[in-house]
Coordinates of C-alpha atoms in Angstrom, one line a residue:
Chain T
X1 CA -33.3 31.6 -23.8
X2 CA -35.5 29.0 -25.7
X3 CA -39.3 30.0 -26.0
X4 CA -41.3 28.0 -24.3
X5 CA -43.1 26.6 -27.4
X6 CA -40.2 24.7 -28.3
X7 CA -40.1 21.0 -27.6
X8 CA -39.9 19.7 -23.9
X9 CA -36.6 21.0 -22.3
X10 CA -33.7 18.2 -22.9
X11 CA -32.8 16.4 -19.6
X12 CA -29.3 16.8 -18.7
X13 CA -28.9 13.5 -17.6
X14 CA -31.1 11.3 -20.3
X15 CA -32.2 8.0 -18.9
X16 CA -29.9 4.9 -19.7
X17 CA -32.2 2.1 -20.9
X18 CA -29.6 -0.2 -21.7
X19 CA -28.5 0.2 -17.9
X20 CA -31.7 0.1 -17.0
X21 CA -32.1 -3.0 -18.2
X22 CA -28.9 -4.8 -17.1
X23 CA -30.0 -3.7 -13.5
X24 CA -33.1 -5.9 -13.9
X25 CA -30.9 -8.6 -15.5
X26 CA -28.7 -8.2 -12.1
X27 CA -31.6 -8.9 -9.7
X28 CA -33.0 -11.8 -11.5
X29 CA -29.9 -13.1 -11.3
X30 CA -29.6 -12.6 -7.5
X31 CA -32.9 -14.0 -6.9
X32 CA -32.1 -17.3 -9.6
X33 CA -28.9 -17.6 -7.2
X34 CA -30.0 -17.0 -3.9
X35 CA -32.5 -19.7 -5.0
X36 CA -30.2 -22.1 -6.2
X37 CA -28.0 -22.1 -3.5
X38 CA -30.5 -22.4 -1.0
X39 CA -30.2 -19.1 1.1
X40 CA -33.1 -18.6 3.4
X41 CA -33.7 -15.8 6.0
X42 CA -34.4 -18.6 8.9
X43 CA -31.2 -20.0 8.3
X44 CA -29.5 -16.6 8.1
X45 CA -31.3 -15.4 11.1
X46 CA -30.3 -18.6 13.4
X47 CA -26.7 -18.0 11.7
X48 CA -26.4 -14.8 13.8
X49 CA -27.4 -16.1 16.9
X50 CA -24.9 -18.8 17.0
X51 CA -22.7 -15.9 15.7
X52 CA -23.4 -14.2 18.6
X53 CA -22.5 -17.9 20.8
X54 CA -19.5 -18.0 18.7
X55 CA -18.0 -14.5 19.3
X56 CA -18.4 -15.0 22.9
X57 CA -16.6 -18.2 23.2
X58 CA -13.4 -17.3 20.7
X59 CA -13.9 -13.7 23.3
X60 CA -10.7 -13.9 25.5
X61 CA -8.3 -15.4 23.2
X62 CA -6.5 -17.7 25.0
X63 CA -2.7 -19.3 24.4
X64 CA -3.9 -22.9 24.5
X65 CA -0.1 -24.3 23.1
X66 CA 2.3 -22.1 23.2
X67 CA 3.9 -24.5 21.9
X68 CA 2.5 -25.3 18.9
X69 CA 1.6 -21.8 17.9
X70 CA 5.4 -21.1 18.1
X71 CA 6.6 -23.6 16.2
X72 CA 3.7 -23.1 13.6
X73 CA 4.0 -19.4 12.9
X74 CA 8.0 -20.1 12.6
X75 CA 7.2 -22.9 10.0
X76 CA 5.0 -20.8 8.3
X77 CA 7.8 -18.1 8.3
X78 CA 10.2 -20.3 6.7
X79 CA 7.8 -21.7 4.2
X80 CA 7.6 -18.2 3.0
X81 CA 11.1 -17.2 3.0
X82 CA 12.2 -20.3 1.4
X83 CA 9.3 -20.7 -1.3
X84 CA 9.9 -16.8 -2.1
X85 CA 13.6 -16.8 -2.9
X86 CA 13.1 -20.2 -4.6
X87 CA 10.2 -18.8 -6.5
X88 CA 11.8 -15.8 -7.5
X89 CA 15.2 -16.6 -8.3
X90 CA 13.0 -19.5 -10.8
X91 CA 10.9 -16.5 -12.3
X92 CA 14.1 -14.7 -13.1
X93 CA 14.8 -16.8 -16.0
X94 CA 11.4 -18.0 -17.1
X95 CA 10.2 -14.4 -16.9
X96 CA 13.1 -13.1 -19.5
X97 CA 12.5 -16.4 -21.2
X98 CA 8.8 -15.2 -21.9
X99 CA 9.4 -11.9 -23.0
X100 CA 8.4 -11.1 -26.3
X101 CA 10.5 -8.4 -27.3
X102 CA 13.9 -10.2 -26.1
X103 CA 12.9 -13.7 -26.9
X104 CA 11.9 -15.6 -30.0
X105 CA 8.4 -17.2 -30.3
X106 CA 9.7 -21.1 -30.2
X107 CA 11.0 -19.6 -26.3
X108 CA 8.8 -17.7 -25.4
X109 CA 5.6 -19.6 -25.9
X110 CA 6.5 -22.4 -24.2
X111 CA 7.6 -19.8 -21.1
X112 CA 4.2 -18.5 -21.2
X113 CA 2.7 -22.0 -21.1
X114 CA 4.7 -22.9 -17.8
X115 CA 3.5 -19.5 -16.3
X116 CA -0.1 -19.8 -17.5
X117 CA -0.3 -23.5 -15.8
X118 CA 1.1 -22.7 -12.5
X119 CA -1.0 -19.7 -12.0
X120 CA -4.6 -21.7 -13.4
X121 CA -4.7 -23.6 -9.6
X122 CA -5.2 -22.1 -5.9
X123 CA -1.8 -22.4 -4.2
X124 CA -4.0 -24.8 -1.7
X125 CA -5.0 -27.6 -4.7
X126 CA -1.3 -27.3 -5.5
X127 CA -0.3 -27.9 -2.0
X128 CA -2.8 -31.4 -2.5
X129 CA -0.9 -32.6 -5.2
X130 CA 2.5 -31.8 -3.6
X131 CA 1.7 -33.7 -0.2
X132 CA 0.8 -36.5 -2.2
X133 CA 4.1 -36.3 -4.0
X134 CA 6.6 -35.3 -1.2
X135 CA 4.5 -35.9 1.8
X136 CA 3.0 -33.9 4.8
X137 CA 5.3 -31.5 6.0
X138 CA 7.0 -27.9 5.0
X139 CA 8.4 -29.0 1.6
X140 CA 4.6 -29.8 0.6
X141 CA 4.0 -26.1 1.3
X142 CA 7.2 -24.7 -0.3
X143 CA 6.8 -26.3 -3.7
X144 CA 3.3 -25.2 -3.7
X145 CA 4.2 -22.0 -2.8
X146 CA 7.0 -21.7 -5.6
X147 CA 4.8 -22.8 -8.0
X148 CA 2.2 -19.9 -7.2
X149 CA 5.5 -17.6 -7.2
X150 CA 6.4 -18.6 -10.7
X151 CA 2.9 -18.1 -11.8
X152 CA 2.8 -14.9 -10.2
X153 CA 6.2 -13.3 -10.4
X154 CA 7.5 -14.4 -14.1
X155 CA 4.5 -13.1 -15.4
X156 CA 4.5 -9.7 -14.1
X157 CA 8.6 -9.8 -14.7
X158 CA 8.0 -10.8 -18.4
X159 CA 5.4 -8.1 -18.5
X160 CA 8.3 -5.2 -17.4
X161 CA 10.5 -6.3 -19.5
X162 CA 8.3 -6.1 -22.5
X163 CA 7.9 -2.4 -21.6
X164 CA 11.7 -1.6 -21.4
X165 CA 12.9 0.9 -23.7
X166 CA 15.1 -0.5 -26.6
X167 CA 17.1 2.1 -27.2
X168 CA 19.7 1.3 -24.5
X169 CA 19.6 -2.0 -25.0
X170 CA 20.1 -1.6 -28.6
X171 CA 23.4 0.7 -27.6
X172 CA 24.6 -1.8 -25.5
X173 CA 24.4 -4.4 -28.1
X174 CA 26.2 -1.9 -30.7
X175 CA 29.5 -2.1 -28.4
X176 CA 29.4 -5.6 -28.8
X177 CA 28.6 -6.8 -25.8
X178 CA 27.5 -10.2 -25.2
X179 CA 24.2 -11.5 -23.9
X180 CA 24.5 -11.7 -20.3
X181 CA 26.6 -8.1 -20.9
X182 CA 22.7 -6.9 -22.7
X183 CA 21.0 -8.2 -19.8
X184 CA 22.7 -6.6 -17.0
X185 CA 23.9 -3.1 -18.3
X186 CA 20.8 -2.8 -20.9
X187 CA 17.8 -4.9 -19.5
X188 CA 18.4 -5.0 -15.9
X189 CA 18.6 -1.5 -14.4
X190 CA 15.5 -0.4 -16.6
X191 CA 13.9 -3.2 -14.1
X192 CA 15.2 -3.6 -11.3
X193 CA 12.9 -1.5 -9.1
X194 CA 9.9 -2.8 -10.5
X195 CA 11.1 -6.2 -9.9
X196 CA 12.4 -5.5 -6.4
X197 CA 8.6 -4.1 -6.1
X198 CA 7.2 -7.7 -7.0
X199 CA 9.3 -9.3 -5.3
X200 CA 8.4 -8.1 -1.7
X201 CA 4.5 -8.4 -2.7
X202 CA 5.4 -11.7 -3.8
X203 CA 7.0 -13.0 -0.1
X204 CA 3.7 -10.7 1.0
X205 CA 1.5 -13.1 -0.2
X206 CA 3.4 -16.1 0.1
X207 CA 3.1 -15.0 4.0
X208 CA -0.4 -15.5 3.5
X209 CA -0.6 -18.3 1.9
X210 CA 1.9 -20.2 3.9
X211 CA -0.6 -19.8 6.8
X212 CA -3.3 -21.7 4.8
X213 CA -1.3 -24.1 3.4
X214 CA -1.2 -26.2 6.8
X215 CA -5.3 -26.8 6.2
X216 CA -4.1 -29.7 3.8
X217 CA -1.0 -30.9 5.8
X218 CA 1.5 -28.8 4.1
X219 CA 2.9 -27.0 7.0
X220 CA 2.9 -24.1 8.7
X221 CA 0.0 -22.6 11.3
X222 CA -2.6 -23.5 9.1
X223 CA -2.5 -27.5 10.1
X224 CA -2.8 -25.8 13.9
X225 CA -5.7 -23.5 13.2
X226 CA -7.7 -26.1 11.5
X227 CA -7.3 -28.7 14.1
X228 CA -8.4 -26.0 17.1
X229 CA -11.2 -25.6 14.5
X230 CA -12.4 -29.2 14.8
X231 CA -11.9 -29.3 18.2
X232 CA -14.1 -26.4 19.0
X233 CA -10.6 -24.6 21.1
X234 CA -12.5 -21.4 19.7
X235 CA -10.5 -19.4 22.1
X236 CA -7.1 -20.8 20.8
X237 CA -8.5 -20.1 17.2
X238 CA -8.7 -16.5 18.6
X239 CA -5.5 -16.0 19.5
X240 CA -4.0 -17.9 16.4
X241 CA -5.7 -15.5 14.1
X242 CA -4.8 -12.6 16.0
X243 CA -1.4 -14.1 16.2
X244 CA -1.6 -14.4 12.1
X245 CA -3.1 -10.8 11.3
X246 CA -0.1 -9.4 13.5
X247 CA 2.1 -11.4 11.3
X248 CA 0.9 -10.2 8.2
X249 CA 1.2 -6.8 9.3
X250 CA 4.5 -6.7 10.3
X251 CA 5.5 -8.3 7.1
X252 CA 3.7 -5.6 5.0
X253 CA 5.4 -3.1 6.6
X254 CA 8.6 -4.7 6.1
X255 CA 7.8 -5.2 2.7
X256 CA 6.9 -1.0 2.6
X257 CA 10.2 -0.6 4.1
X258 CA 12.3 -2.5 1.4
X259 CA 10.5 -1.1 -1.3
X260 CA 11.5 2.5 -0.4
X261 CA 15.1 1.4 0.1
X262 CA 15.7 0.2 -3.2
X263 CA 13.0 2.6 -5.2
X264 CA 14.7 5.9 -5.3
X265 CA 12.3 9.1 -4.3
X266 CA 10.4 10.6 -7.1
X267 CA 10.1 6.9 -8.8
X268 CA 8.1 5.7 -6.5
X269 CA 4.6 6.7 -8.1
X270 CA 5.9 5.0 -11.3
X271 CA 5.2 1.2 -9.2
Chain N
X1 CA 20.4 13.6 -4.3
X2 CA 23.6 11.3 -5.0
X3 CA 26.6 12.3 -2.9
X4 CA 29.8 13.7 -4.0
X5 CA 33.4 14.3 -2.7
X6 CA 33.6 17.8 -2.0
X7 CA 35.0 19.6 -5.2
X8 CA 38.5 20.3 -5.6
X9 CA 39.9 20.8 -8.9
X10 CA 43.7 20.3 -7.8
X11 CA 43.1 17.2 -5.6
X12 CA 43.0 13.5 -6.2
X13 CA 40.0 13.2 -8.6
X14 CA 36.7 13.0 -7.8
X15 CA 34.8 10.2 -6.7
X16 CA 31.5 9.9 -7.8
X17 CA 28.6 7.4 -5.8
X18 CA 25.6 6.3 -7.3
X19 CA 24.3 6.5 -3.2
X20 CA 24.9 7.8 -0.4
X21 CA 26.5 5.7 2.0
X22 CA 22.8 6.0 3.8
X23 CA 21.0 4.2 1.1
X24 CA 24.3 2.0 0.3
X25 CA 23.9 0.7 4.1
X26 CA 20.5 0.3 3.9
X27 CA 20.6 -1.7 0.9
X28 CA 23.5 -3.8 2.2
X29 CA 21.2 -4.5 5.3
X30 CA 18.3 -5.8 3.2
X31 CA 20.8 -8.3 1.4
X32 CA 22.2 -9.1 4.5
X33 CA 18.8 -10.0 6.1
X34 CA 17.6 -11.7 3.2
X35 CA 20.6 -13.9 3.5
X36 CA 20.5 -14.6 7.0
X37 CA 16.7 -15.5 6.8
X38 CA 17.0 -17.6 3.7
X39 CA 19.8 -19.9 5.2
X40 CA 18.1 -19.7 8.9
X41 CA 14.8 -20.6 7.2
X42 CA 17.1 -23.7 5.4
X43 CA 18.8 -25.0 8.0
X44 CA 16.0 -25.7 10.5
X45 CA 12.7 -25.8 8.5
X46 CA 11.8 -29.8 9.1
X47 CA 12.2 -32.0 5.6
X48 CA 12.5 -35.4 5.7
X49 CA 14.5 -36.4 3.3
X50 CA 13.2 -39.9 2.6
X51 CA 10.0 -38.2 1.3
X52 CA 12.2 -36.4 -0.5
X53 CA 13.6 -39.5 -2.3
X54 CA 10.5 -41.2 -3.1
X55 CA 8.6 -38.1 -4.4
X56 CA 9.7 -39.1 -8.4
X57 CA 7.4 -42.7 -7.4
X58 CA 5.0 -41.3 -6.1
X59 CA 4.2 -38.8 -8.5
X60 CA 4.8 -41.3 -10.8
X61 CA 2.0 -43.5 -9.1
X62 CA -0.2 -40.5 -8.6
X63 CA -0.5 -40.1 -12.5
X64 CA -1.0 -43.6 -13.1
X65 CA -3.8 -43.2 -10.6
X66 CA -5.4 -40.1 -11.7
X67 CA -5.6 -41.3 -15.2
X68 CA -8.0 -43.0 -17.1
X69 CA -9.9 -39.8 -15.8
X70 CA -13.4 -40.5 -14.7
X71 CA -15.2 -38.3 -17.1
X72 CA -18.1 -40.5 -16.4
X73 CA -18.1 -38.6 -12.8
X74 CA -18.9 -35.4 -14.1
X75 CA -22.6 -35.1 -14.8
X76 CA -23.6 -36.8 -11.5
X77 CA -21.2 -35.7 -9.1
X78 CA -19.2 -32.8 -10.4
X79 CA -21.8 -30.3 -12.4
X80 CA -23.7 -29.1 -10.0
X81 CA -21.3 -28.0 -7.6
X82 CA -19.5 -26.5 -10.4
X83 CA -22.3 -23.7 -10.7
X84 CA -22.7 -23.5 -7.6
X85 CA -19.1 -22.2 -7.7
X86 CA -19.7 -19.8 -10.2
X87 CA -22.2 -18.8 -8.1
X88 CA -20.6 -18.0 -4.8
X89 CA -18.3 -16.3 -6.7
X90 CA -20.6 -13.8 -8.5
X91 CA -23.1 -13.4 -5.3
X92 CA -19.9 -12.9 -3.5
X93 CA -18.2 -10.2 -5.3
X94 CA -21.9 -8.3 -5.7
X95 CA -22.3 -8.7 -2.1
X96 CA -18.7 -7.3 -1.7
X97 CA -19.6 -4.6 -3.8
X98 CA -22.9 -3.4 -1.9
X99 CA -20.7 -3.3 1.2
X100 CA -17.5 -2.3 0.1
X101 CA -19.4 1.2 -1.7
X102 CA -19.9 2.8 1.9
X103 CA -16.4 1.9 2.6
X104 CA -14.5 2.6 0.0
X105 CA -16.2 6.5 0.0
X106 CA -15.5 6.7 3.3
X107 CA -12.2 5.8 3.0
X108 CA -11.1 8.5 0.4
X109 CA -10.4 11.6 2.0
X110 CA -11.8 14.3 -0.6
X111 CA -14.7 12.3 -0.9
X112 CA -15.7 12.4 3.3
X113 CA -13.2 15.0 4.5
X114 CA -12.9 13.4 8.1
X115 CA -10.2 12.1 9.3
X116 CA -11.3 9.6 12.2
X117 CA -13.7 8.2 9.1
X118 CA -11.1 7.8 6.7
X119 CA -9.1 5.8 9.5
X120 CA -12.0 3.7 10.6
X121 CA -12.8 2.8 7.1
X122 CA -9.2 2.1 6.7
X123 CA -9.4 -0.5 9.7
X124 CA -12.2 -2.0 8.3
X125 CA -10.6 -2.5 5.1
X126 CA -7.4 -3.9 6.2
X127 CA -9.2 -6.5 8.7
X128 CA -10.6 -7.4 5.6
X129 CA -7.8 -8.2 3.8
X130 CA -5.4 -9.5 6.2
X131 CA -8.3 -12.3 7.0
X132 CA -7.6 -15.5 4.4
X133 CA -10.8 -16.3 2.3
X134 CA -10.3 -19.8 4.2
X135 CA -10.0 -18.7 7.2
X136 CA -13.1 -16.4 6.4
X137 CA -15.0 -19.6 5.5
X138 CA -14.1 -21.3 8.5
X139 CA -15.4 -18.7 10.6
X140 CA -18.8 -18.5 8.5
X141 CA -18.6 -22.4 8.7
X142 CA -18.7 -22.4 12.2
X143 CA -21.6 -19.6 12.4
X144 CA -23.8 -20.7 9.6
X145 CA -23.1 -24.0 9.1
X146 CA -21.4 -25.8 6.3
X147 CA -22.9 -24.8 2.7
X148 CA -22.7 -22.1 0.2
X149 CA -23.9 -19.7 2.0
X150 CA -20.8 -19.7 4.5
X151 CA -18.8 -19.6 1.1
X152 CA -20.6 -16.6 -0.2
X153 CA -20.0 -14.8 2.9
X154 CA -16.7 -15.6 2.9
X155 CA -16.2 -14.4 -0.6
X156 CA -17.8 -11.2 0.1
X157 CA -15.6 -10.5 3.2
X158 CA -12.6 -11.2 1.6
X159 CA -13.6 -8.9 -1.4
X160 CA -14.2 -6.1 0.8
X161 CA -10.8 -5.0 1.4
X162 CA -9.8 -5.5 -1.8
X163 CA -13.0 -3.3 -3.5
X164 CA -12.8 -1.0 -1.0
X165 CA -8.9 -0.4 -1.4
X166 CA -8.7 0.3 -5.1
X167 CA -12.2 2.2 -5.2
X168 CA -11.1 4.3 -2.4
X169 CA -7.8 5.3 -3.9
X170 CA -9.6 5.6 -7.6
X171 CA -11.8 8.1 -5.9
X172 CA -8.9 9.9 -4.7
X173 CA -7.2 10.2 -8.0
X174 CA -10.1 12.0 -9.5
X175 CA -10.7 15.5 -10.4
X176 CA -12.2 17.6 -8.3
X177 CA -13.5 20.3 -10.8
X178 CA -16.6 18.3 -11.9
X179 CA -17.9 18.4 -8.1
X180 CA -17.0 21.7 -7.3
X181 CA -18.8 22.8 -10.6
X182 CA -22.1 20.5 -9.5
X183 CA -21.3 21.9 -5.9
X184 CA -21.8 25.1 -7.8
X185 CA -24.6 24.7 -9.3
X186 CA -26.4 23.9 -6.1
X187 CA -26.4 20.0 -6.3
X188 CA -27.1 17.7 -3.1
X189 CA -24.8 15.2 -2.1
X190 CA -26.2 12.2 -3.6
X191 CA -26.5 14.1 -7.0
X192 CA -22.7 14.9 -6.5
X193 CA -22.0 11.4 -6.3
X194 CA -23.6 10.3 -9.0
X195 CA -23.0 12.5 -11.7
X196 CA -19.5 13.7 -10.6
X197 CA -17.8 11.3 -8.9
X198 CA -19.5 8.4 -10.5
X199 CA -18.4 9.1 -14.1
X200 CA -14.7 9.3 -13.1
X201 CA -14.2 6.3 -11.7
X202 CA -16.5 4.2 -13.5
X203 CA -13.6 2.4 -15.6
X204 CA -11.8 1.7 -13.2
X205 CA -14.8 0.5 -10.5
X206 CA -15.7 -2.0 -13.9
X207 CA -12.1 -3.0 -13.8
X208 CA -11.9 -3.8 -10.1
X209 CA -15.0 -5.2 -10.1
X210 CA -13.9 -7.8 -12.8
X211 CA -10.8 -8.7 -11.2
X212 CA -11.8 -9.2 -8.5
X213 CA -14.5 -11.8 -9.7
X214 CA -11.7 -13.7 -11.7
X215 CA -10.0 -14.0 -8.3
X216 CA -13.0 -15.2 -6.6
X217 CA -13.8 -17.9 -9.2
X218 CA -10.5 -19.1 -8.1
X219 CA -10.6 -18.9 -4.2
X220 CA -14.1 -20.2 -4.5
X221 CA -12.6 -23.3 -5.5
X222 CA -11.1 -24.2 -2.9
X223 CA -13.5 -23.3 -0.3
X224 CA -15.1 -26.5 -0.2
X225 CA -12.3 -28.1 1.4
X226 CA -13.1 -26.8 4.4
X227 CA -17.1 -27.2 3.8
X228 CA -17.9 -24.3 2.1
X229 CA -19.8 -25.7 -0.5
X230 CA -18.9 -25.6 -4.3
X231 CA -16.6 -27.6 -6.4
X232 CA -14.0 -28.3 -3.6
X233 CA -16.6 -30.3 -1.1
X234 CA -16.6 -32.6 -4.5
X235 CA -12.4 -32.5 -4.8
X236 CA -12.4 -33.2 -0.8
X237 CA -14.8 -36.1 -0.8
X238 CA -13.1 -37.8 -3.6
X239 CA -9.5 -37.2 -2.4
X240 CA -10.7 -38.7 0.9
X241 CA -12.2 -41.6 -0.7
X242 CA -8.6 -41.5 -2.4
X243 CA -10.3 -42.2 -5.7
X244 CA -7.6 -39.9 -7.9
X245 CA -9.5 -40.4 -11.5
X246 CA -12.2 -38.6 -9.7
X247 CA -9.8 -35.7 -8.3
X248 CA -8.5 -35.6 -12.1
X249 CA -11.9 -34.7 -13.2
X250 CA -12.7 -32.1 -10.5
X251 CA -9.1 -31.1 -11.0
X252 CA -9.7 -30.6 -14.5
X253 CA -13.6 -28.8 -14.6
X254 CA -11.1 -26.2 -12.1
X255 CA -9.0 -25.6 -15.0
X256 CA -11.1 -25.2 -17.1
X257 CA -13.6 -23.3 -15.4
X258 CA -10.7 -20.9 -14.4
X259 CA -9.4 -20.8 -18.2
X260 CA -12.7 -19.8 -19.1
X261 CA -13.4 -16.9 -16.5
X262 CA -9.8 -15.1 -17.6
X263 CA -11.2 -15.5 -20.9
X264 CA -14.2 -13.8 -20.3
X265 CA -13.0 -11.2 -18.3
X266 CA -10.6 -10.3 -20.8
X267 CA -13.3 -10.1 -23.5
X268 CA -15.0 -8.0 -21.3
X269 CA -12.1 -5.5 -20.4
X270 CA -11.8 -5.1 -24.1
X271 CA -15.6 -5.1 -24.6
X272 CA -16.6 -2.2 -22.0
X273 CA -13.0 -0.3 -21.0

């Protein structure tokens, strides 16, 4: 026990100043912003009552076009599919080619340049340039899609491969085995789980973005959802989101389902 | 775990499986699917080929478009929406945040020990998730009007799930003998929280936090091709105008804007993790 003539007891929890202060930074900021971009209460207020209007209309979803919806979600399906197994059997090779620890500097550099440029755009501004190139339609969608799967995928391949072990690589290499010999018995089962593991997250989120694609003619649901937009069909846009969010699911679940299929028990927290 | 022929010494000699045939047919199924989806997916997915052909031209004519790039553009008609970017995608990931908080404690099961909370928060953060930050802008287009606001919102609501998810699941992978020591010594709830669960997952709330804004700076983007506000309303006017030098610029400021946010969030991560 201290007497009580000593100094003032010491706080347990002192007082951050420094935090204090970024706090007051934050909410400066906040107001600056909300000024700049021209947020107002009135308009936020009037926002929720046509909120309201707008929840009540999209209410019962309603199957405008079966038709279309059909043949959208399938397109979007197959953009996915196709743009993941293109994409991934691409990042195969530029992924190895961009690790460090396998690779020279004069190969892997100019790897990590590829990856670095297709990950720098939105899968949609991609999608812009690719309908200019190859037209509206599915391939739009499926070369933007590979090129956000290369961006994606290689880069997270190149970084498990950077973490191998070298030992059994370097005992492989002792037998003299060749290259590809090194990349399949020493490389490839240290990774193989982990790439199985980005693989399905990678058709995940192509199955996303496939959906979105079709906003700027590149296929897929997204070219449906956008015109029902314009058109006001707020019922249709209803049911095509419900019909989306359903998809997504199912493919997450897939995706939870091939992961423990090929990640053996006990490994699993490893991913 | 791996299965073996029963073992008999004076038999034929053992045969030894890496898997059972369980996880051998399993696997075998998953190749087989993939298969049968990828050449499905080929055969009747609608390409026509003539595009095909004259895609080499056409990019060709593209560059030759895009490039004497219109740098001249960029103080009138590409600055300004390039903050307000930056904007919706910091007001966006702090709005994320304030709403994600409640969430994300309410989904982590040692933090609110309820189990129809935990699965309601759950919902909420899935919904989240599985809702396209374009598709969120088109709904807050359609309430608020086109603008940054409907972007911001967007933002946010995309951001939720995601926040929410990893703070959620950092909570649950943090010690509980802090808070049962502070439970101990008599402290309230909101004390508990701040000075037993807060100090654990700090690092990893600053890590989400900046990840997430890197990924926002992206997706805000591209909001304004659907009338969002920011940077794309600029990319969307000037492809529609089909005046390419223009796109190049906008297309460019993106880059560049993007390069500079990894940048900076890397210097952070280093800075405050």
């Amino acid at each position: 026990m201290k007497p009580a003539s000593a100094a003032p007891a010491r706080r347990a929890f002192k007082p951050d100043w420094p935090a204090r202060a970024g706090w007051l930074l934050l909410v400066a900021y906040v107001v600056y912003a909300v000024l700049r971009l021209d947020f107002s209460v009135d308009r936020f207020v009037t926002g929720l009552g046509h909120g309201a209007r707008f929840l009540e209309r999209m209410m019962p979803p309603r199957i405008a076009q079966p038709d279309s919806l059909l043949t959208g979600l399938l397109e979007s399906l197959e953009i996915a599919v196709l743009a993941s197994f293109a994409g991934i059997l691409l990042s195969l090779p530029i992924g190895l080619l961009a690790a460090r620890n396998l690779m020279p500097a004069w190969a892997s550099w100019p790897a990590r340049a590829v990856i670095a440029a297709a990950r720098s755009f939105h899968p949609v501004i991609v999608a812009i340039i690719f309908v200019k190139a190859v037209g509206f339609g599915a391939l739009a969608g499926i070369c933007a899609l590979v090129v956000a799967s290369i961006g994606f995928t290689a880069k997270l391949f190149a970084e498990a491969i950077e973490e191998i072990s070298l030992k059994q690589v370097e005992a492989v290499r002792a037998t003299g085995a060749s290259f590809l010999n090194v990349l399949s018995f020493g490389v490839l089962p240290q990774v193989f789980g982990r790439f199985i593991g980005f693989a399905t997250y990678q058709l995940d989120s192509n199955l996303r973005n496939s959906t979105m694609v079709g906003i700027v003619g590149a296929g897929g649901i997204g070219g449906t959802l956008f015109s029902a937009f314009q058109r006001f069909d707020y019922d249709f846009v209803a049911a095509i989101l419900l019909c989306i969010i359903a998809m997504i699911m199912v493919g997450e679940i897939l995706a939870t389902w091939v992961r423990r299929v090929f990640v053996e028990r006990g490994r699993v927290d490893e991913e | 775990m791996n299965a073996v022929t029963p073992a008999d010494t004076r038999g034929p000699p053992r045969q030894w499986h890496r898997f059972t045939p369980a996880q051998r047919l399993a696997r075998f199924t998953v190749y087989l699917v993939v298969v049968a989806a990828v050449l499905q997916s080929a055969r009747t997915v609608q390409v026509i080929p003539e595009f095909l052909l004259d895609a080499p031209e056409q990019m060709q004519d593209l560059l030759k478009r895009m490039w004497p790039i219109a740098w001249s553009h960029y103080p009138q008609g590409v600055h300004d929406a390039l903050v307000d970017t930056l904007h919706i995608a910091t007001l966006g990931t702090l709005l994320a945040v304030l709403m994600a908080l409640p969430i994300g404690l309410a989904a982590a099961h040692n933090v609110v020990p309820n189990k129809a909370v935990n699965l309601l928060a759950r919902l909420l953060l899935v919904s989240s998730r599985s809702v396209n930050s374009l598709v969120w802008a088109l709904l807050f287009v359609a309430v608020f009007g086109p603008g940054a606001l409907a972007g911001t919102l967007a933002i946010a609501f995309r951001s939720i799930g995601f926040i929410g998810k990893l703070l959620g699941e950092a909570l649950e992978e943090s010690a509980p003998g802090p808070i049962e020591a502070l439970q101990a010594a008599g402290a309230p709830w909101l004390s508990r929280l701040a000075f037993g669960w807060w100090p654990q997952v700090k690092p990893a709330f600053w890590s989400i936090l900046l990840f997430r804004w890197d990924i926002n700076v992206r997706e805000s983007a591209v909001l304004g091709l659907v009338g969002a506000g920011g940077i794309g309303m600029a990319l969307d006017s000037a492809m529609n105008l089909f005046q390419w030098d223009r796109v190049a610029m906008v297309l460019f400021s993106i880059f560049s804007v993007v390069v500079l946010a990894e940048v900076v969030v890397t210097q952070l991560r280093k800075r405050i993790l």
